[in-house]
Amino acid sequence: MRMRFDILTLFPEMFSSPFQESILARAIEKDLIQIRTINIRDFSLDKHQVVDDTPYGGGQGMVMKVEPIAGAIEWVKSKDPSAWIIYLTPQGKPFNQEVARELSSRSHLVFLCGRYEGVDERVKELFVDEEISIGDYILTGGELAAMVLIDAISRLLPGVLGSERSAGEDSFFNSLLEYPQYTRPFSFRGEDVPEVLLSGNHGAIALWRKKEAIKRTLTRRPDLLTKAKLSDEEKKLLEEISKNKVS
Ligand code: ADE
């Protein structure tokens, strides 16, 4: 079933190129996903197409007005009441692979991109199903965050990555970081590829990769290991690596 992404934004031009390359372009061409931008300004009731105003109570910046956003969301919903409305904001739930997986099971996602000081609070109360943040930093608007979500969700959909590769093999699938990868040449500026990878011994290669993945996760992202669903073999390896028995 095709996944539909709608983006409500004041800057639709920002989305013209990111989805025209590589995997997402192919997914659009194969009709696995559909991405549409909707200009919030088109729903302004004002003859000057005003979409923002000064905040009640004073303070700096501008706030996005409720009426144009309401009009845009209600227009989308009138055609598909099941559309799920997401507002991108640093105040939202942190985005991660699990959230991407959950969202990939829906059929129609709508991303509301805020600008300036954000949207009138009543937009959230009346129209937004979920607020999502892509990290603890402030972007100039929700547009880049929407692109991140669309990219991460799309690659989880059947057929998008192609038959030769499936998202189920991702390291984040079982909460470990990826092991190191090498390709030719064997030797570069004195740095050689680990011998085991040339051994042709698939068991030894798999074991080496697993150990490297665990080592890397332990040193760089120990927080992931507490959440990881490790097999008995992986738990044993982790124990050995933690005790520094494995070099
Ligand atoms: N808009 C501005 N900053 C953001 C962030 N970190 N995540 C999602 N939307 C945003």
PDB file of N, CA, C and O in Angstrom, residues 44-89:
ATOM      1  N   SER A  44      -4.604  31.290   3.739  1.00  0.00           N
ATOM      2  CA  SER A  44      -4.817  32.525   4.484  1.00  0.00           C
ATOM      3  C   SER A  44      -6.133  33.168   4.039  1.00  0.00           C
ATOM      4  O   SER A  44      -6.463  33.193   2.862  1.00  0.00           O
ATOM      5  N   LEU A  45      -6.884  33.656   5.022  1.00  0.00           N
ATOM      6  CA  LEU A  45      -8.185  34.262   4.702  1.00  0.00           C
ATOM      7  C   LEU A  45      -8.033  35.741   4.381  1.00  0.00           C
ATOM      8  O   LEU A  45      -8.954  36.405   3.930  1.00  0.00           O
ATOM      9  N   ASP A  46      -6.842  36.236   4.630  1.00  0.00           N
ATOM     10  CA  ASP A  46      -6.521  37.640   4.530  1.00  0.00           C
ATOM     11  C   ASP A  46      -6.213  38.028   3.084  1.00  0.00           C
ATOM     12  O   ASP A  46      -5.571  37.259   2.378  1.00  0.00           O
ATOM     13  N   LYS A  47      -6.583  39.224   2.670  1.00  0.00           N
ATOM     14  CA  LYS A  47      -6.303  39.558   1.271  1.00  0.00           C
ATOM     15  C   LYS A  47      -4.810  39.781   1.012  1.00  0.00           C
ATOM     16  O   LYS A  47      -4.338  39.675  -0.105  1.00  0.00           O
ATOM     17  N   HIS A  48      -4.076  40.038   2.078  1.00  0.00           N
ATOM     18  CA  HIS A  48      -2.619  40.170   1.924  1.00  0.00           C
ATOM     19  C   HIS A  48      -1.906  38.847   2.207  1.00  0.00           C
ATOM     20  O   HIS A  48      -0.686  38.807   2.309  1.00  0.00           O
ATOM     21  N   GLN A  49      -2.677  37.802   2.390  1.00  0.00           N
ATOM     22  CA  GLN A  49      -2.137  36.454   2.643  1.00  0.00           C
ATOM     23  C   GLN A  49      -1.218  36.408   3.866  1.00  0.00           C
ATOM     24  O   GLN A  49      -0.184  35.751   3.864  1.00  0.00           O
ATOM     25  N   VAL A  50      -1.628  37.121   4.906  1.00  0.00           N
ATOM     26  CA  VAL A  50      -0.853  37.129   6.151  1.00  0.00           C
ATOM     27  C   VAL A  50      -0.985  35.778   6.849  1.00  0.00           C
ATOM     28  O   VAL A  50      -2.070  35.202   6.915  1.00  0.00           O
ATOM     29  N   VAL A  51       0.140  35.247   7.345  1.00  0.00           N
ATOM     30  CA  VAL A  51       0.114  33.954   8.029  1.00  0.00           C
ATOM     31  C   VAL A  51       0.640  34.020   9.456  1.00  0.00           C
ATOM     32  O   VAL A  51       0.607  33.034  10.179  1.00  0.00           O
ATOM     33  N   ASP A  52       1.158  35.200   9.865  1.00  0.00           N
ATOM     34  CA  ASP A  52       1.695  35.301  11.221  1.00  0.00           C
ATOM     35  C   ASP A  52       1.297  36.642  11.837  1.00  0.00           C
ATOM     36  O   ASP A  52       0.820  37.539  11.152  1.00  0.00           O
ATOM     37  N   ASP A  53       1.487  36.719  13.150  1.00  0.00           N
ATOM     38  CA  ASP A  53       1.097  37.936  13.869  1.00  0.00           C
ATOM     39  C   ASP A  53       1.922  38.013  15.158  1.00  0.00           C
ATOM     40  O   ASP A  53       2.542  37.023  15.557  1.00  0.00           O
ATOM     41  N   THR A  54       1.885  39.178  15.802  1.00  0.00           N
ATOM     42  CA  THR A  54       2.662  39.348  17.039  1.00  0.00           C
ATOM     43  C   THR A  54       2.014  38.566  18.181  1.00  0.00           C
ATOM     44  O   THR A  54       0.802  38.352  18.185  1.00  0.00           O
ATOM     45  N   PRO A  55       2.819  38.127  19.148  1.00  0.00           N
ATOM     46  CA  PRO A  55       2.262  37.311  20.240  1.00  0.00           C
ATOM     47  C   PRO A  55       1.422  38.133  21.226  1.00  0.00           C
ATOM     48  O   PRO A  55       1.809  39.251  21.576  1.00  0.00           O
ATOM     49  N   TYR A  56       0.301  37.584  21.638  1.00  0.00           N
ATOM     50  CA  TYR A  56      -0.453  38.165  22.758  1.00  0.00           C
ATOM     51  C   TYR A  56       0.452  38.182  23.966  1.00  0.00           C
ATOM     52  O   TYR A  56       1.174  37.219  24.211  1.00  0.00           O
ATOM     53  N   GLY A  57       0.407  39.245  24.740  1.00  0.00           N
ATOM     54  CA  GLY A  57       1.236  39.342  25.935  1.00  0.00           C
ATOM     55  C   GLY A  57       2.593  39.951  25.660  1.00  0.00           C
ATOM     56  O   GLY A  57       3.382  40.158  26.581  1.00  0.00           O
ATOM     57  N   GLY A  58       2.882  40.176  24.379  1.00  0.00           N
ATOM     58  CA  GLY A  58       4.147  40.803  24.013  1.00  0.00           C
ATOM     59  C   GLY A  58       5.277  39.808  23.869  1.00  0.00           C
ATOM     60  O   GLY A  58       5.079  38.599  23.982  1.00  0.00           O
ATOM     61  N   GLY A  59       6.446  40.322  23.624  1.00  0.00           N
ATOM     62  CA  GLY A  59       7.613  39.465  23.412  1.00  0.00           C
ATOM     63  C   GLY A  59       8.055  39.532  21.977  1.00  0.00           C
ATOM     64  O   GLY A  59       7.359  40.093  21.132  1.00  0.00           O
ATOM     65  N   GLN A  60       9.244  38.952  21.746  1.00  0.00           N
ATOM     66  CA  GLN A  60       9.825  39.083  20.424  1.00  0.00           C
ATOM     67  C   GLN A  60       9.255  38.059  19.439  1.00  0.00           C
ATOM     68  O   GLN A  60       8.663  37.063  19.830  1.00  0.00           O
ATOM     69  N   GLY A  61       9.450  38.341  18.150  1.00  0.00           N
ATOM     70  CA  GLY A  61       9.100  37.384  17.104  1.00  0.00           C
ATOM     71  C   GLY A  61       7.635  37.391  16.733  1.00  0.00           C
ATOM     72  O   GLY A  61       6.852  38.228  17.192  1.00  0.00           O
ATOM     73  N   MET A  62       7.296  36.446  15.867  1.00  0.00           N
ATOM     74  CA  MET A  62       5.937  36.331  15.346  1.00  0.00           C
ATOM     75  C   MET A  62       5.441  34.915  15.597  1.00  0.00           C
ATOM     76  O   MET A  62       6.222  33.978  15.713  1.00  0.00           O
ATOM     77  N   VAL A  63       4.122  34.787  15.663  1.00  0.00           N
ATOM     78  CA  VAL A  63       3.502  33.483  15.892  1.00  0.00           C
ATOM     79  C   VAL A  63       2.664  33.144  14.669  1.00  0.00           C
ATOM     80  O   VAL A  63       1.979  34.010  14.115  1.00  0.00           O
ATOM     81  N   MET A  64       2.703  31.900  14.231  1.00  0.00           N
ATOM     82  CA  MET A  64       1.897  31.496  13.074  1.00  0.00           C
ATOM     83  C   MET A  64       0.427  31.423  13.472  1.00  0.00           C
ATOM     84  O   MET A  64       0.072  30.806  14.480  1.00  0.00           O
ATOM     85  N   LYS A  65      -0.403  32.065  12.669  1.00  0.00           N
ATOM     86  CA  LYS A  65      -1.826  32.196  12.983  1.00  0.00           C
ATOM     87  C   LYS A  65      -2.558  30.859  12.840  1.00  0.00           C
ATOM     88  O   LYS A  65      -2.174  30.021  12.036  1.00  0.00           O
ATOM     89  N   VAL A  66      -3.635  30.727  13.613  1.00  0.00           N
ATOM     90  CA  VAL A  66      -4.359  29.453  13.631  1.00  0.00           C
ATOM     91  C   VAL A  66      -5.199  29.223  12.362  1.00  0.00           C
ATOM     92  O   VAL A  66      -5.276  28.099  11.859  1.00  0.00           O
ATOM     93  N   GLU A  67      -5.829  30.306  11.815  1.00  0.00           N
ATOM     94  CA  GLU A  67      -6.803  30.069  10.730  1.00  0.00           C
ATOM     95  C   GLU A  67      -6.218  29.426   9.467  1.00  0.00           C
ATOM     96  O   GLU A  67      -6.811  28.477   8.943  1.00  0.00           O
ATOM     97  N   PRO A  68      -5.072  29.930   8.932  1.00  0.00           N
ATOM     98  CA  PRO A  68      -4.550  29.291   7.714  1.00  0.00           C
ATOM     99  C   PRO A  68      -4.173  27.821   7.933  1.00  0.00           C
ATOM    100  O   PRO A  68      -4.429  26.972   7.067  1.00  0.00           O
ATOM    101  N   ILE A  69      -3.600  27.530   9.114  1.00  0.00           N
ATOM    102  CA  ILE A  69      -3.201  26.145   9.407  1.00  0.00           C
ATOM    103  C   ILE A  69      -4.446  25.274   9.548  1.00  0.00           C
ATOM    104  O   ILE A  69      -4.506  24.155   9.025  1.00  0.00           O
ATOM    105  N   ALA A  70      -5.460  25.803  10.234  1.00  0.00           N
ATOM    106  CA  ALA A  70      -6.723  25.067  10.378  1.00  0.00           C
ATOM    107  C   ALA A  70      -7.303  24.754   9.001  1.00  0.00           C
ATOM    108  O   ALA A  70      -7.752  23.632   8.734  1.00  0.00           O
ATOM    109  N   GLY A  71      -7.290  25.760   8.130  1.00  0.00           N
ATOM    110  CA  GLY A  71      -7.832  25.569   6.779  1.00  0.00           C
ATOM    111  C   GLY A  71      -7.089  24.480   6.015  1.00  0.00           C
ATOM    112  O   GLY A  71      -7.709  23.631   5.373  1.00  0.00           O
ATOM    113  N   ALA A  72      -5.760  24.502   6.108  1.00  0.00           N
ATOM    114  CA  ALA A  72      -4.954  23.512   5.388  1.00  0.00           C
ATOM    115  C   ALA A  72      -5.201  22.102   5.931  1.00  0.00           C
ATOM    116  O   ALA A  72      -5.399  21.151   5.168  1.00  0.00           O
ATOM    117  N   ILE A  73      -5.209  21.963   7.256  1.00  0.00           N
ATOM    118  CA  ILE A  73      -5.404  20.639   7.860  1.00  0.00           C
ATOM    119  C   ILE A  73      -6.821  20.132   7.572  1.00  0.00           C
ATOM    120  O   ILE A  73      -7.020  18.963   7.230  1.00  0.00           O
ATOM    121  N   GLU A  74      -7.802  21.005   7.679  1.00  0.00           N
ATOM    122  CA  GLU A  74      -9.181  20.566   7.428  1.00  0.00           C
ATOM    123  C   GLU A  74      -9.387  20.173   5.959  1.00  0.00           C
ATOM    124  O   GLU A  74     -10.144  19.254   5.654  1.00  0.00           O
ATOM    125  N   TRP A  75      -8.677  20.833   5.084  1.00  0.00           N
ATOM    126  CA  TRP A  75      -8.757  20.466   3.650  1.00  0.00           C
ATOM    127  C   TRP A  75      -8.202  19.056   3.443  1.00  0.00           C
ATOM    128  O   TRP A  75      -8.817  18.226   2.766  1.00  0.00           O
ATOM    129  N   VAL A  76      -7.036  18.776   4.071  1.00  0.00           N
ATOM    130  CA  VAL A  76      -6.441  17.424   3.954  1.00  0.00           C
ATOM    131  C   VAL A  76      -7.381  16.382   4.561  1.00  0.00           C
ATOM    132  O   VAL A  76      -7.664  15.342   3.969  1.00  0.00           O
ATOM    133  N   LYS A  77      -7.896  16.706   5.754  1.00  0.00           N
ATOM    134  CA  LYS A  77      -8.752  15.752   6.479  1.00  0.00           C
ATOM    135  C   LYS A  77     -10.086  15.513   5.774  1.00  0.00           C
ATOM    136  O   LYS A  77     -10.673  14.437   5.901  1.00  0.00           O
ATOM    137  N   SER A  78     -10.570  16.516   5.041  1.00  0.00           N
ATOM    138  CA  SER A  78     -11.861  16.346   4.354  1.00  0.00           C
ATOM    139  C   SER A  78     -11.728  15.277   3.276  1.00  0.00           C
ATOM    140  O   SER A  78     -12.700  14.619   2.907  1.00  0.00           O
ATOM    141  N   LYS A  79     -10.511  15.075   2.772  1.00  0.00           N
ATOM    142  CA  LYS A  79     -10.295  14.058   1.748  1.00  0.00           C
ATOM    143  C   LYS A  79      -9.884  12.729   2.349  1.00  0.00           C
ATOM    144  O   LYS A  79     -10.098  11.674   1.759  1.00  0.00           O
ATOM    145  N   ASP A  80      -9.241  12.782   3.527  1.00  0.00           N
ATOM    146  CA  ASP A  80      -8.820  11.549   4.195  1.00  0.00           C
ATOM    147  C   ASP A  80      -8.841  11.763   5.710  1.00  0.00           C
ATOM    148  O   ASP A  80      -7.868  12.233   6.293  1.00  0.00           O
ATOM    149  N   PRO A  81      -9.951  11.380   6.361  1.00  0.00           N
ATOM    150  CA  PRO A  81     -10.080  11.594   7.806  1.00  0.00           C
ATOM    151  C   PRO A  81      -9.029  10.814   8.601  1.00  0.00           C
ATOM    152  O   PRO A  81      -8.783  11.125   9.768  1.00  0.00           O
ATOM    153  N   SER A  82      -8.409   9.796   8.007  1.00  0.00           N
ATOM    154  CA  SER A  82      -7.424   9.004   8.746  1.00  0.00           C
ATOM    155  C   SER A  82      -6.039   9.647   8.763  1.00  0.00           C
ATOM    156  O   SER A  82      -5.117   9.135   9.404  1.00  0.00           O
ATOM    157  N   ALA A  83      -5.869  10.776   8.056  1.00  0.00           N
ATOM    158  CA  ALA A  83      -4.552  11.438   8.018  1.00  0.00           C
ATOM    159  C   ALA A  83      -4.085  11.763   9.444  1.00  0.00           C
ATOM    160  O   ALA A  83      -4.853  12.276  10.261  1.00  0.00           O
ATOM    161  N   TRP A  84      -2.811  11.446   9.727  1.00  0.00           N
ATOM    162  CA  TRP A  84      -2.236  11.614  11.074  1.00  0.00           C
ATOM    163  C   TRP A  84      -1.384  12.869  11.083  1.00  0.00           C
ATOM    164  O   TRP A  84      -0.442  12.987  10.310  1.00  0.00           O
ATOM    165  N   ILE A  85      -1.733  13.830  11.963  1.00  0.00           N
ATOM    166  CA  ILE A  85      -1.103  15.151  11.913  1.00  0.00           C
ATOM    167  C   ILE A  85       0.051  15.259  12.918  1.00  0.00           C
ATOM    168  O   ILE A  85      -0.156  15.127  14.135  1.00  0.00           O
ATOM    169  N   ILE A  86       1.240  15.510  12.395  1.00  0.00           N
ATOM    170  CA  ILE A  86       2.442  15.616  13.225  1.00  0.00           C
ATOM    171  C   ILE A  86       2.973  17.047  13.163  1.00  0.00           C
ATOM    172  O   ILE A  86       3.165  17.594  12.078  1.00  0.00           O
ATOM    173  N   TYR A  87       3.211  17.631  14.337  1.00  0.00           N
ATOM    174  CA  TYR A  87       3.833  18.960  14.391  1.00  0.00           C
ATOM    175  C   TYR A  87       5.292  18.788  14.799  1.00  0.00           C
ATOM    176  O   TYR A  87       5.588  18.148  15.808  1.00  0.00           O
ATOM    177  N   LEU A  88       6.200  19.321  13.972  1.00  0.00           N
ATOM    178  CA  LEU A  88       7.633  19.211  14.256  1.00  0.00           C
ATOM    179  C   LEU A  88       8.050  20.350  15.174  1.00  0.00           C
ATOM    180  O   LEU A  88       7.859  21.527  14.831  1.00  0.00           O
ATOM    181  N   THR A  89       8.594  20.000  16.323  1.00  0.00           N
ATOM    182  CA  THR A  89       8.985  21.007  17.319  1.00  0.00           C
ATOM    183  C   THR A  89      10.009  20.413  18.277  1.00  0.00           C
ATOM    184  O   THR A  89       9.934  19.222  18.605  1.00  0.00           O
TER     185      THR A  89
END
